[in-house]
């Protein structure tokens, strides 16, 4: 797992469904969250000179009216919730 420097707890996502390289649904704590809008997307290379991996970030709006920041480690296809906006 990549090292996250945030004090906030980063939560693993059990399953993410992808279409055309874009997430459209994820499952968190047994609940389905359908993504209805991609609000932002970026890649972060962080401290690449120390061998830290590239991470992909997605800020999404879900059908539950939640805004989530998801992060993906593309080499391992692991996903986490990085931030939840109230």
CSV table of C-alpha atoms in Angstrom, one decimal, residues 8 15 22-23 27-28 32 35 37 41 44 47-49 51 55-56 59-60 75 83-84:
chain,number,residue,atom,x,y,z
A,8,UNK,CA,-7.4,11.4,7.9
A,15,UNK,CA,-14.7,-3.3,-5.4
A,22,UNK,CA,-13.2,5.4,-15.8
A,23,UNK,CA,-14.8,4.2,-12.5
A,27,UNK,CA,-18.7,-0.6,-3.0
A,28,UNK,CA,-17.8,0.8,0.4
A,32,UNK,CA,-23.1,0.4,-3.7
A,35,UNK,CA,-20.9,7.5,-9.8
A,37,UNK,CA,-20.4,12.7,-12.3
A,41,UNK,CA,-9.3,13.8,-12.1
A,44,UNK,CA,0.2,12.5,-8.5
A,47,UNK,CA,8.3,11.8,-4.4
A,48,UNK,CA,9.2,9.8,-7.5
A,49,UNK,CA,12.9,10.0,-6.8
A,51,UNK,CA,10.4,5.3,-5.6
A,55,UNK,CA,-1.4,7.5,-7.8
A,56,UNK,CA,-4.6,8.4,-9.7
A,59,UNK,CA,-13.3,13.4,-7.3
A,60,UNK,CA,-16.8,12.0,-7.9
A,75,UNK,CA,0.1,-0.9,-10.8
A,83,UNK,CA,-11.6,12.0,1.3
A,84,UNK,CA,-15.3,12.4,1.9
